[in-house]
């Protein structure tokens, strides 16, 4: 599925996929998983990009030029994402690409973008996307390694030294599992039970029972995204394990609470972004104005709550607009160079400062440790 959007095209034509970008000077490509198993991530990303392009063009575009969004829905299929990335570059002639809802689709897109030397801003979590640094690839979410570090910091504060691990075998889960194992020793924490599940599994009680019976286990960590962590959370409650349960930033949305159930999700901790606790941010918080503006615009337009994942798209688009504006050029190399000099740009996910050696630009302070209480997000002090 493809959509090409400009603010001058009637909404009816956009809905039919008949819009044209002929009049636009700046073309931004996107391959997003708006449908399929990762739709809960990709749908708000696609909506966000469409909204931001409309807003930007209504204000005159970038340096007086309108922006056209050429959007493909890859359905979470890495092969489709690779095909769409090629089409965006060769046929649609975009100046940059935003997307890659999942790690798998991001890796496919970046291989094409790097070969073509086209800037690509990924919306996925795996550290492999930007480490080692690739000349034209950037990303907006915190890495899975950073999520592990934030979680282990909190566990250490709680005096937790032995944990059980239950991870999804998808790209995100496997990557975060590996990163957690790589850094856990730095926090004096030991894994005493290590289980996995397939993303399509409908019950994880067998794995959780093994973890429950592991000697000395004090808490459980679930690296994963999609429906798996919600099932883990429900099964966890059913088994009355009674130990702290930590989830990943891969489920940092209200949708997770709804899928898991408020009762089962009570007390779950995870690292998340300022967007989930917009109403709790201090007046002096540098992210508050950005978060508040995005939340109000998105929820007014779409009548659904914002999510962390839409926020990743917001930040990717903001980074790109900032880079093109400062570069005064749409040449891919100029955009890339400008992205590498982003400094202090406040987004919904954090405050970005990039360099040729750092194509993420966030540190652990961008993460907020959150806990679900009474069916809502709270900040762990």
mmCIF file of C-alpha atoms in Angstrom:
data_model
loop_
_atom_site.group_PDB
_atom_site.id
_atom_site.type_symbol
_atom_site.label_atom_id
_atom_site.label_comp_id
_atom_site.label_asym_id
_atom_site.label_seq_id
_atom_site.Cartn_x
_atom_site.Cartn_y
_atom_site.Cartn_z
ATOM 1 C CA UNK A 1 0.000 0.000 0.000
ATOM 2 C CA UNK A 2 1.262 3.459 -0.847
ATOM 3 C CA UNK A 3 0.163 6.953 0.110
ATOM 4 C CA UNK A 4 1.687 10.152 -1.184
ATOM 5 C CA UNK A 5 0.592 13.167 0.801
ATOM 6 C CA UNK A 6 0.684 16.926 0.420
ATOM 7 C CA UNK A 7 -1.613 19.418 2.054
ATOM 8 C CA UNK A 8 -2.947 20.517 -1.344
ATOM 9 C CA UNK A 9 -4.483 17.117 -2.126
ATOM 10 C CA UNK A 10 -8.148 16.535 -1.197
ATOM 11 C CA UNK A 11 -8.630 14.135 1.698
ATOM 12 C CA UNK A 12 -10.842 11.896 -0.446
ATOM 13 C CA UNK A 13 -8.009 11.322 -2.882
ATOM 14 C CA UNK A 14 -5.574 10.612 -0.069
ATOM 15 C CA UNK A 15 -7.927 7.975 1.320
ATOM 16 C CA UNK A 16 -8.046 6.327 -2.104
ATOM 17 C CA UNK A 17 -4.271 6.413 -2.456
ATOM 18 C CA UNK A 18 -4.575 8.623 -5.566
ATOM 19 C CA UNK A 19 -2.633 11.624 -4.279
ATOM 20 C CA UNK A 20 0.327 12.949 -6.219
ATOM 21 C CA UNK A 21 3.537 14.630 -5.128
ATOM 22 C CA UNK A 22 4.220 16.299 -8.451
ATOM 23 C CA UNK A 23 4.051 19.803 -7.015
ATOM 24 C CA UNK A 24 6.291 19.135 -4.012
ATOM 25 C CA UNK A 25 9.930 20.108 -3.912
ATOM 26 C CA UNK A 26 10.978 17.968 -0.949
ATOM 27 C CA UNK A 27 10.085 14.275 -0.913
ATOM 28 C CA UNK A 28 10.313 12.277 2.298
ATOM 29 C CA UNK A 29 9.891 8.518 2.026
ATOM 30 C CA UNK A 30 8.529 6.174 4.681
ATOM 31 C CA UNK A 31 8.148 2.423 5.010
ATOM 32 C CA UNK A 32 6.006 1.746 8.082
ATOM 33 C CA UNK A 33 4.343 -1.381 9.505
ATOM 34 C CA UNK A 34 0.893 0.219 9.640
ATOM 35 C CA UNK A 35 -0.782 -3.198 9.392
ATOM 36 C CA UNK A 36 0.249 -6.699 10.422
ATOM 37 C CA UNK A 37 1.673 -7.943 13.739
ATOM 38 C CA UNK A 38 3.486 -4.666 14.460
ATOM 39 C CA UNK A 39 0.523 -2.422 13.597
ATOM 40 C CA UNK A 40 0.198 -1.227 17.198
ATOM 41 C CA UNK A 41 3.623 0.353 16.629
ATOM 42 C CA UNK A 42 3.299 1.353 12.992
ATOM 43 C CA UNK A 43 -0.231 2.726 12.883
ATOM 44 C CA UNK A 44 0.494 5.660 15.237
ATOM 45 C CA UNK A 45 3.793 6.224 13.401
ATOM 46 C CA UNK A 46 2.028 6.529 10.048
ATOM 47 C CA UNK A 47 -0.682 8.767 11.511
ATOM 48 C CA UNK A 48 1.962 10.961 13.113
ATOM 49 C CA UNK A 49 3.937 11.447 9.914
ATOM 50 C CA UNK A 50 0.790 12.297 7.957
ATOM 51 C CA UNK A 51 -0.270 14.813 10.580
ATOM 52 C CA UNK A 52 3.130 16.478 10.849
ATOM 53 C CA UNK A 53 3.464 16.882 7.087
ATOM 54 C CA UNK A 54 0.042 18.545 6.955
ATOM 55 C CA UNK A 55 0.978 20.853 9.829
ATOM 56 C CA UNK A 56 4.328 21.762 8.322
ATOM 57 C CA UNK A 57 2.961 22.528 4.875
ATOM 58 C CA UNK A 58 0.203 24.654 6.388
ATOM 59 C CA UNK A 59 2.987 26.785 7.867
ATOM 60 C CA UNK A 60 4.877 27.084 4.579
ATOM 61 C CA UNK A 61 6.963 23.915 4.523
ATOM 62 C CA UNK A 62 10.740 23.902 4.898
ATOM 63 C CA UNK A 63 12.538 27.038 3.746
ATOM 64 C CA UNK A 64 9.445 27.876 1.709
ATOM 65 C CA UNK A 65 9.174 24.486 -0.012
ATOM 66 C CA UNK A 66 6.337 22.030 0.599
ATOM 67 C CA UNK A 67 7.021 18.497 1.756
ATOM 68 C CA UNK A 68 5.478 15.384 0.217
ATOM 69 C CA UNK A 69 5.323 12.176 2.232
ATOM 70 C CA UNK A 70 5.553 9.017 0.126
ATOM 71 C CA UNK A 71 4.326 6.345 2.507
ATOM 72 C CA UNK A 72 4.357 2.561 2.063
ATOM 73 C CA UNK A 73 2.899 -0.005 4.442
ATOM 74 C CA UNK A 74 5.304 -2.958 4.653
ATOM 75 C CA UNK A 75 3.105 -4.895 7.106
ATOM 76 C CA UNK A 76 6.178 -5.782 9.169
ATOM 77 C CA UNK A 77 7.642 -7.832 6.308
ATOM 78 C CA UNK A 78 11.388 -7.258 5.957
ATOM 79 C CA UNK A 79 11.384 -8.254 2.286
ATOM 80 C CA UNK A 80 8.602 -5.788 1.503
ATOM 81 C CA UNK A 81 10.469 -3.096 3.408
ATOM 82 C CA UNK A 82 13.551 -3.694 1.273
ATOM 83 C CA UNK A 83 11.452 -3.525 -1.906
ATOM 84 C CA UNK A 84 9.749 -0.319 -0.791
ATOM 85 C CA UNK A 85 13.063 1.269 0.183
ATOM 86 C CA UNK A 86 14.371 0.563 -3.306
ATOM 87 C CA UNK A 87 11.196 1.983 -4.845
ATOM 88 C CA UNK A 88 11.356 5.100 -2.683
ATOM 89 C CA UNK A 89 14.900 5.818 -3.823
ATOM 90 C CA UNK A 90 14.801 4.745 -7.465
ATOM 91 C CA UNK A 91 11.220 5.550 -8.510
ATOM 92 C CA UNK A 92 9.952 8.125 -6.035
ATOM 93 C CA UNK A 93 13.318 9.880 -5.755
ATOM 94 C CA UNK A 94 12.983 10.801 -2.087
ATOM 95 C CA UNK A 95 15.617 12.861 -0.315
ATOM 96 C CA UNK A 96 15.416 10.860 2.935
ATOM 97 C CA UNK A 97 13.572 7.935 4.497
ATOM 98 C CA UNK A 98 11.887 7.639 7.902
ATOM 99 C CA UNK A 99 10.567 4.278 9.075
ATOM 100 C CA UNK A 100 11.551 0.782 9.872
ATOM 101 C CA UNK A 101 8.931 0.149 12.550
ATOM 102 C CA UNK A 102 10.687 -3.059 13.620
ATOM 103 C CA UNK A 103 14.317 -4.092 13.852
ATOM 104 C CA UNK A 104 13.890 -6.500 10.943
ATOM 105 C CA UNK A 105 12.394 -3.945 8.583
ATOM 106 C CA UNK A 106 14.918 -1.326 9.680
ATOM 107 C CA UNK A 107 17.853 -3.585 8.855
ATOM 108 C CA UNK A 108 16.382 -4.197 5.394
ATOM 109 C CA UNK A 109 15.836 -0.507 4.714
ATOM 110 C CA UNK A 110 19.230 0.596 5.958
ATOM 111 C CA UNK A 111 21.043 -1.824 3.662
ATOM 112 C CA UNK A 112 19.362 -0.163 0.678
ATOM 113 C CA UNK A 113 19.714 3.381 2.017
ATOM 114 C CA UNK A 114 23.395 2.965 2.786
ATOM 115 C CA UNK A 115 24.126 1.631 -0.699
ATOM 116 C CA UNK A 116 22.289 4.598 -2.220
ATOM 117 C CA UNK A 117 23.735 7.092 0.290
ATOM 118 C CA UNK A 118 20.286 8.333 1.337
ATOM 119 C CA UNK A 119 19.678 9.450 4.964
ATOM 120 C CA UNK A 120 17.548 6.962 6.882
ATOM 121 C CA UNK A 121 16.033 7.554 10.336
ATOM 122 C CA UNK A 122 14.899 4.296 11.941
ATOM 123 C CA UNK A 123 12.056 3.995 14.448
ATOM 124 C CA UNK A 124 13.194 0.651 15.893
ATOM 125 C CA UNK A 125 15.078 -0.236 19.052
ATOM 126 C CA UNK A 126 17.963 -2.629 18.371
ATOM 127 C CA UNK A 127 21.449 -1.276 18.958
ATOM 128 C CA UNK A 128 22.662 -3.018 15.795
ATOM 129 C CA UNK A 129 20.871 -0.372 13.732
ATOM 130 C CA UNK A 130 23.351 2.327 14.709
ATOM 131 C CA UNK A 131 26.300 0.388 16.148
ATOM 132 C CA UNK A 132 28.693 0.215 14.525
ATOM 133 C CA UNK A 133 27.936 3.662 13.100
ATOM 134 C CA UNK A 134 26.771 3.612 9.505
ATOM 135 C CA UNK A 135 27.252 6.829 7.488
ATOM 136 C CA UNK A 136 23.608 7.465 6.547
ATOM 137 C CA UNK A 137 21.622 5.642 9.255
ATOM 138 C CA UNK A 138 20.211 7.297 12.387
ATOM 139 C CA UNK A 139 17.447 6.378 14.830
ATOM 140 C CA UNK A 140 15.152 7.908 17.437
ATOM 141 C CA UNK A 141 14.274 5.247 20.076
ATOM 142 C CA UNK A 142 16.629 4.420 22.897
ATOM 143 C CA UNK A 143 18.599 1.253 22.203
ATOM 144 C CA UNK A 144 17.714 -2.059 23.779
ATOM 145 C CA UNK A 145 21.083 -1.934 25.560
ATOM 146 C CA UNK A 146 20.093 1.355 27.197
ATOM 147 C CA UNK A 147 16.778 -0.168 28.267
ATOM 148 C CA UNK A 148 18.641 -3.025 29.965
ATOM 149 C CA UNK A 149 20.903 -0.553 31.756
ATOM 150 C CA UNK A 150 17.974 1.559 32.977
ATOM 151 C CA UNK A 151 16.172 -1.527 34.279
ATOM 152 C CA UNK A 152 19.251 -2.910 36.018
ATOM 153 C CA UNK A 153 19.900 0.482 37.627
ATOM 154 C CA UNK A 154 16.442 0.293 39.176
ATOM 155 C CA UNK A 155 16.866 -3.343 40.223
ATOM 156 C CA UNK A 156 20.161 -2.524 41.911
ATOM 157 C CA UNK A 157 18.459 0.264 43.883
ATOM 158 C CA UNK A 158 15.874 -2.301 45.029
ATOM 159 C CA UNK A 159 18.588 -4.699 46.202
ATOM 160 C CA UNK A 160 17.701 -7.277 43.545
ATOM 161 C CA UNK A 161 20.634 -9.571 42.729
ATOM 162 C CA UNK A 162 19.010 -12.632 41.083
ATOM 163 C CA UNK A 163 16.463 -12.536 38.275
ATOM 164 C CA UNK A 164 14.549 -14.680 35.840
ATOM 165 C CA UNK A 165 14.577 -13.774 32.143
ATOM 166 C CA UNK A 166 11.778 -14.603 29.701
ATOM 167 C CA UNK A 167 12.375 -13.242 26.215
ATOM 168 C CA UNK A 168 10.615 -13.200 22.870
ATOM 169 C CA UNK A 169 12.468 -14.912 20.037
ATOM 170 C CA UNK A 170 11.614 -12.137 17.562
ATOM 171 C CA UNK A 171 14.313 -9.706 16.439
ATOM 172 C CA UNK A 172 13.617 -7.214 19.206
ATOM 173 C CA UNK A 173 13.415 -9.801 21.982
ATOM 174 C CA UNK A 174 16.523 -11.681 20.897
ATOM 175 C CA UNK A 175 18.536 -8.495 20.550
ATOM 176 C CA UNK A 176 17.503 -7.117 23.934
ATOM 177 C CA UNK A 177 18.112 -10.475 25.601
ATOM 178 C CA UNK A 178 21.675 -10.468 24.251
ATOM 179 C CA UNK A 179 22.270 -6.868 25.313
ATOM 180 C CA UNK A 180 20.931 -7.504 28.818
ATOM 181 C CA UNK A 181 23.197 -10.491 29.223
ATOM 182 C CA UNK A 182 26.125 -8.397 28.056
ATOM 183 C CA UNK A 183 25.688 -5.633 30.659
ATOM 184 C CA UNK A 184 24.042 -7.381 33.618
ATOM 185 C CA UNK A 185 27.349 -8.233 35.307
ATOM 186 C CA UNK A 186 28.103 -4.520 35.690
ATOM 187 C CA UNK A 187 25.214 -4.268 38.149
ATOM 188 C CA UNK A 188 26.004 -7.307 40.292
ATOM 189 C CA UNK A 189 22.894 -9.121 39.093
ATOM 190 C CA UNK A 190 22.727 -12.792 38.097
ATOM 191 C CA UNK A 191 20.313 -14.576 35.762
ATOM 192 C CA UNK A 192 19.140 -17.738 37.544
ATOM 193 C CA UNK A 193 16.437 -18.726 35.014
ATOM 194 C CA UNK A 194 16.431 -18.086 31.279
ATOM 195 C CA UNK A 195 13.338 -18.861 29.200
ATOM 196 C CA UNK A 196 12.047 -17.850 25.760
ATOM 197 C CA UNK A 197 8.763 -17.860 23.844
ATOM 198 C CA UNK A 198 7.691 -17.558 20.239
ATOM 199 C CA UNK A 199 5.841 -14.321 19.442
ATOM 200 C CA UNK A 200 2.856 -16.415 18.307
ATOM 201 C CA UNK A 201 2.605 -18.382 21.576
ATOM 202 C CA UNK A 202 -0.693 -17.926 23.403
ATOM 203 C CA UNK A 203 0.416 -19.175 26.828
ATOM 204 C CA UNK A 204 3.692 -18.837 28.765
ATOM 205 C CA UNK A 205 2.729 -20.541 32.027
ATOM 206 C CA UNK A 206 5.212 -23.393 31.528
ATOM 207 C CA UNK A 207 8.170 -21.022 31.181
ATOM 208 C CA UNK A 208 6.972 -18.804 34.019
ATOM 209 C CA UNK A 209 6.482 -21.804 36.306
ATOM 210 C CA UNK A 210 10.116 -22.773 35.767
ATOM 211 C CA UNK A 211 11.181 -19.237 36.634
ATOM 212 C CA UNK A 212 8.936 -19.188 39.710
ATOM 213 C CA UNK A 213 10.591 -22.355 40.972
ATOM 214 C CA UNK A 214 14.166 -21.172 40.318
ATOM 215 C CA UNK A 215 16.182 -20.890 43.498
ATOM 216 C CA UNK A 216 16.668 -17.353 44.748
ATOM 217 C CA UNK A 217 14.842 -15.509 41.976
ATOM 218 C CA UNK A 218 13.836 -12.024 43.152
ATOM 219 C CA UNK A 219 12.371 -10.411 40.016
ATOM 220 C CA UNK A 220 11.553 -11.186 36.386
ATOM 221 C CA UNK A 221 12.457 -9.281 33.226
ATOM 222 C CA UNK A 222 10.619 -9.737 29.920
ATOM 223 C CA UNK A 223 12.443 -8.366 26.849
ATOM 224 C CA UNK A 224 9.811 -8.339 24.125
ATOM 225 C CA UNK A 225 7.159 -6.453 22.196
ATOM 226 C CA UNK A 226 3.824 -7.219 20.604
ATOM 227 C CA UNK A 227 1.233 -9.438 22.262
ATOM 228 C CA UNK A 228 3.825 -11.654 24.018
ATOM 229 C CA UNK A 229 4.523 -9.367 26.985
ATOM 230 C CA UNK A 230 0.789 -8.903 27.586
ATOM 231 C CA UNK A 231 0.335 -12.673 27.756
ATOM 232 C CA UNK A 232 3.357 -12.983 30.029
ATOM 233 C CA UNK A 233 1.859 -10.348 32.328
ATOM 234 C CA UNK A 234 -1.531 -12.075 32.477
ATOM 235 C CA UNK A 235 0.032 -15.495 33.107
ATOM 236 C CA UNK A 236 2.297 -13.958 35.741
ATOM 237 C CA UNK A 237 -0.741 -12.724 37.637
ATOM 238 C CA UNK A 238 -2.550 -16.051 37.226
ATOM 239 C CA UNK A 239 0.419 -17.924 38.700
ATOM 240 C CA UNK A 240 0.565 -15.483 41.641
ATOM 241 C CA UNK A 241 4.340 -15.239 41.302
ATOM 242 C CA UNK A 242 4.319 -12.143 43.479
ATOM 243 C CA UNK A 243 7.748 -10.823 42.464
ATOM 244 C CA UNK A 244 8.524 -7.525 40.696
ATOM 245 C CA UNK A 245 7.930 -7.793 36.941
ATOM 246 C CA UNK A 246 9.859 -5.585 34.529
ATOM 247 C CA UNK A 247 8.923 -5.097 30.893
ATOM 248 C CA UNK A 248 10.809 -3.369 28.085
ATOM 249 C CA UNK A 249 10.283 -0.018 26.387
ATOM 250 C CA UNK A 250 8.887 -2.103 23.517
ATOM 251 C CA UNK A 251 5.488 -2.123 25.245
ATOM 252 C CA UNK A 252 5.474 1.431 26.578
ATOM 253 C CA UNK A 253 1.925 2.367 25.593
ATOM 254 C CA UNK A 254 -1.590 2.429 26.984
ATOM 255 C CA UNK A 255 -2.347 -0.451 24.644
ATOM 256 C CA UNK A 256 -0.153 -2.735 26.737
ATOM 257 C CA UNK A 257 -2.187 -2.003 29.860
ATOM 258 C CA UNK A 258 -5.404 -2.707 27.973
ATOM 259 C CA UNK A 259 -4.140 -5.997 26.523
ATOM 260 C CA UNK A 260 -2.646 -7.240 29.773
ATOM 261 C CA UNK A 261 -5.532 -6.004 31.900
ATOM 262 C CA UNK A 262 -5.247 -3.321 34.574
ATOM 263 C CA UNK A 263 -5.245 -5.834 37.419
ATOM 264 C CA UNK A 264 -2.469 -7.953 35.919
ATOM 265 C CA UNK A 265 -0.408 -4.924 34.863
ATOM 266 C CA UNK A 266 -0.505 -3.334 38.308
ATOM 267 C CA UNK A 267 3.032 -2.760 39.575
ATOM 268 C CA UNK A 268 4.787 -3.543 36.292
ATOM 269 C CA UNK A 269 7.870 -1.376 35.766
ATOM 270 C CA UNK A 270 9.557 -0.383 32.536
ATOM 271 C CA UNK A 271 11.714 2.358 31.056
ATOM 272 C CA UNK A 272 9.609 4.781 29.027
ATOM 273 C CA UNK A 273 9.486 8.264 27.599
ATOM 274 C CA UNK A 274 8.182 11.604 28.823
ATOM 275 C CA UNK A 275 5.222 11.226 26.469
ATOM 276 C CA UNK A 276 3.572 8.581 28.663
ATOM 277 C CA UNK A 277 3.628 10.868 31.688
ATOM 278 C CA UNK A 278 3.045 14.214 29.971
ATOM 279 C CA UNK A 279 0.786 15.470 32.740
ATOM 280 C CA UNK A 280 3.375 14.708 35.413
ATOM 281 C CA UNK A 281 6.262 16.642 33.863
ATOM 282 C CA UNK A 282 7.597 19.631 35.777
ATOM 283 C CA UNK A 283 7.044 23.077 34.260
ATOM 284 C CA UNK A 284 10.772 23.520 33.716
ATOM 285 C CA UNK A 285 11.170 20.207 31.869
ATOM 286 C CA UNK A 286 12.635 20.966 28.422
ATOM 287 C CA UNK A 287 10.513 18.257 26.815
ATOM 288 C CA UNK A 288 7.201 19.416 28.266
ATOM 289 C CA UNK A 289 6.235 21.936 25.538
ATOM 290 C CA UNK A 290 7.060 19.463 22.744
ATOM 291 C CA UNK A 291 5.271 16.581 24.431
ATOM 292 C CA UNK A 292 2.193 18.675 25.231
ATOM 293 C CA UNK A 293 1.903 20.067 21.694
ATOM 294 C CA UNK A 294 2.228 16.654 20.040
ATOM 295 C CA UNK A 295 -0.171 14.975 22.455
ATOM 296 C CA UNK A 296 -2.844 17.628 21.990
ATOM 297 C CA UNK A 297 -2.548 17.679 18.184
ATOM 298 C CA UNK A 298 -2.556 13.893 17.779
ATOM 299 C CA UNK A 299 -5.397 13.198 20.184
ATOM 300 C CA UNK A 300 -7.509 16.027 18.770
ATOM 301 C CA UNK A 301 -7.051 14.786 15.203
ATOM 302 C CA UNK A 302 -7.328 11.021 15.705
ATOM 303 C CA UNK A 303 -9.414 10.721 18.902
ATOM 304 C CA UNK A 304 -7.067 8.081 20.339
ATOM 305 C CA UNK A 305 -4.264 8.380 22.935
ATOM 306 C CA UNK A 306 -0.733 9.113 21.793
ATOM 307 C CA UNK A 307 1.815 6.332 22.116
ATOM 308 C CA UNK A 308 5.557 6.140 22.584
ATOM 309 C CA UNK A 309 5.837 4.727 19.070
ATOM 310 C CA UNK A 310 4.112 7.625 17.385
ATOM 311 C CA UNK A 311 6.509 9.764 19.386
ATOM 312 C CA UNK A 312 9.446 8.038 17.696
ATOM 313 C CA UNK A 313 8.046 9.114 14.327
ATOM 314 C CA UNK A 314 7.481 12.631 15.642
ATOM 315 C CA UNK A 315 11.112 12.873 16.652
ATOM 316 C CA UNK A 316 12.374 11.377 13.402
ATOM 317 C CA UNK A 317 10.452 13.947 11.384
ATOM 318 C CA UNK A 318 11.567 16.778 13.671
ATOM 319 C CA UNK A 319 15.199 15.758 13.275
ATOM 320 C CA UNK A 320 14.841 15.652 9.506
ATOM 321 C CA UNK A 321 13.106 19.035 9.285
ATOM 322 C CA UNK A 322 15.747 20.559 11.537
ATOM 323 C CA UNK A 323 18.556 19.087 9.437
ATOM 324 C CA UNK A 324 17.137 20.241 6.086
ATOM 325 C CA UNK A 325 16.397 23.704 7.501
ATOM 326 C CA UNK A 326 19.909 24.171 8.840
ATOM 327 C CA UNK A 327 21.552 22.637 5.779
ATOM 328 C CA UNK A 328 19.581 24.860 3.439
ATOM 329 C CA UNK A 329 19.734 21.937 1.036
ATOM 330 C CA UNK A 330 17.954 18.690 0.188
ATOM 331 C CA UNK A 331 21.112 16.990 -1.034
ATOM 332 C CA UNK A 332 21.400 13.686 0.869
ATOM 333 C CA UNK A 333 24.987 14.315 1.950
ATOM 334 C CA UNK A 334 24.097 17.770 3.267
ATOM 335 C CA UNK A 335 21.157 16.328 5.217
ATOM 336 C CA UNK A 336 23.404 13.622 6.645
ATOM 337 C CA UNK A 337 26.008 16.172 7.712
ATOM 338 C CA UNK A 338 23.337 18.311 9.378
ATOM 339 C CA UNK A 339 21.917 15.330 11.265
ATOM 340 C CA UNK A 340 25.380 14.690 12.654
ATOM 341 C CA UNK A 341 25.417 18.204 14.117
ATOM 342 C CA UNK A 342 21.996 18.164 15.785
ATOM 343 C CA UNK A 343 22.405 19.700 19.239
ATOM 344 C CA UNK A 344 19.904 19.996 22.069
ATOM 345 C CA UNK A 345 16.822 19.216 19.977
ATOM 346 C CA UNK A 346 13.965 18.403 22.350
ATOM 347 C CA UNK A 347 11.723 15.576 21.202
ATOM 348 C CA UNK A 348 9.098 13.386 22.826
ATOM 349 C CA UNK A 349 11.678 10.667 23.456
ATOM 350 C CA UNK A 350 14.514 12.799 24.762
ATOM 351 C CA UNK A 351 16.857 15.644 23.902
ATOM 352 C CA UNK A 352 19.007 14.766 20.891
ATOM 353 C CA UNK A 353 22.643 15.738 20.404
ATOM 354 C CA UNK A 354 24.314 13.758 17.619
ATOM 355 C CA UNK A 355 27.785 13.550 16.150
ATOM 356 C CA UNK A 356 29.612 11.558 13.464
ATOM 357 C CA UNK A 357 30.281 8.963 16.165
ATOM 358 C CA UNK A 358 26.775 8.990 17.681
ATOM 359 C CA UNK A 359 23.747 8.550 15.399
ATOM 360 C CA UNK A 360 21.242 8.295 18.274
ATOM 361 C CA UNK A 361 22.086 11.256 20.449
ATOM 362 C CA UNK A 362 20.308 10.144 23.636
ATOM 363 C CA UNK A 363 21.630 9.008 27.001
ATOM 364 C CA UNK A 364 20.011 7.201 29.928
ATOM 365 C CA UNK A 365 18.585 10.432 31.351
ATOM 366 C CA UNK A 366 16.119 10.451 28.434
ATOM 367 C CA UNK A 367 14.490 7.332 29.887
ATOM 368 C CA UNK A 368 11.992 7.652 32.737
ATOM 369 C CA UNK A 369 11.499 4.605 34.959
ATOM 370 C CA UNK A 370 7.746 4.130 35.026
ATOM 371 C CA UNK A 371 5.374 1.985 37.073
ATOM 372 C CA UNK A 372 1.762 1.136 36.353
ATOM 373 C CA UNK A 373 -0.518 2.106 39.229
ATOM 374 C CA UNK A 374 -4.308 1.995 39.136
ATOM 375 C CA UNK A 375 -4.230 1.424 35.390
ATOM 376 C CA UNK A 376 -2.060 4.436 34.614
ATOM 377 C CA UNK A 377 1.594 5.415 34.277
ATOM 378 C CA UNK A 378 3.510 6.943 37.176
ATOM 379 C CA UNK A 379 7.130 8.072 37.474
ATOM 380 C CA UNK A 380 9.313 6.067 39.840
ATOM 381 C CA UNK A 381 11.110 8.585 42.054
#
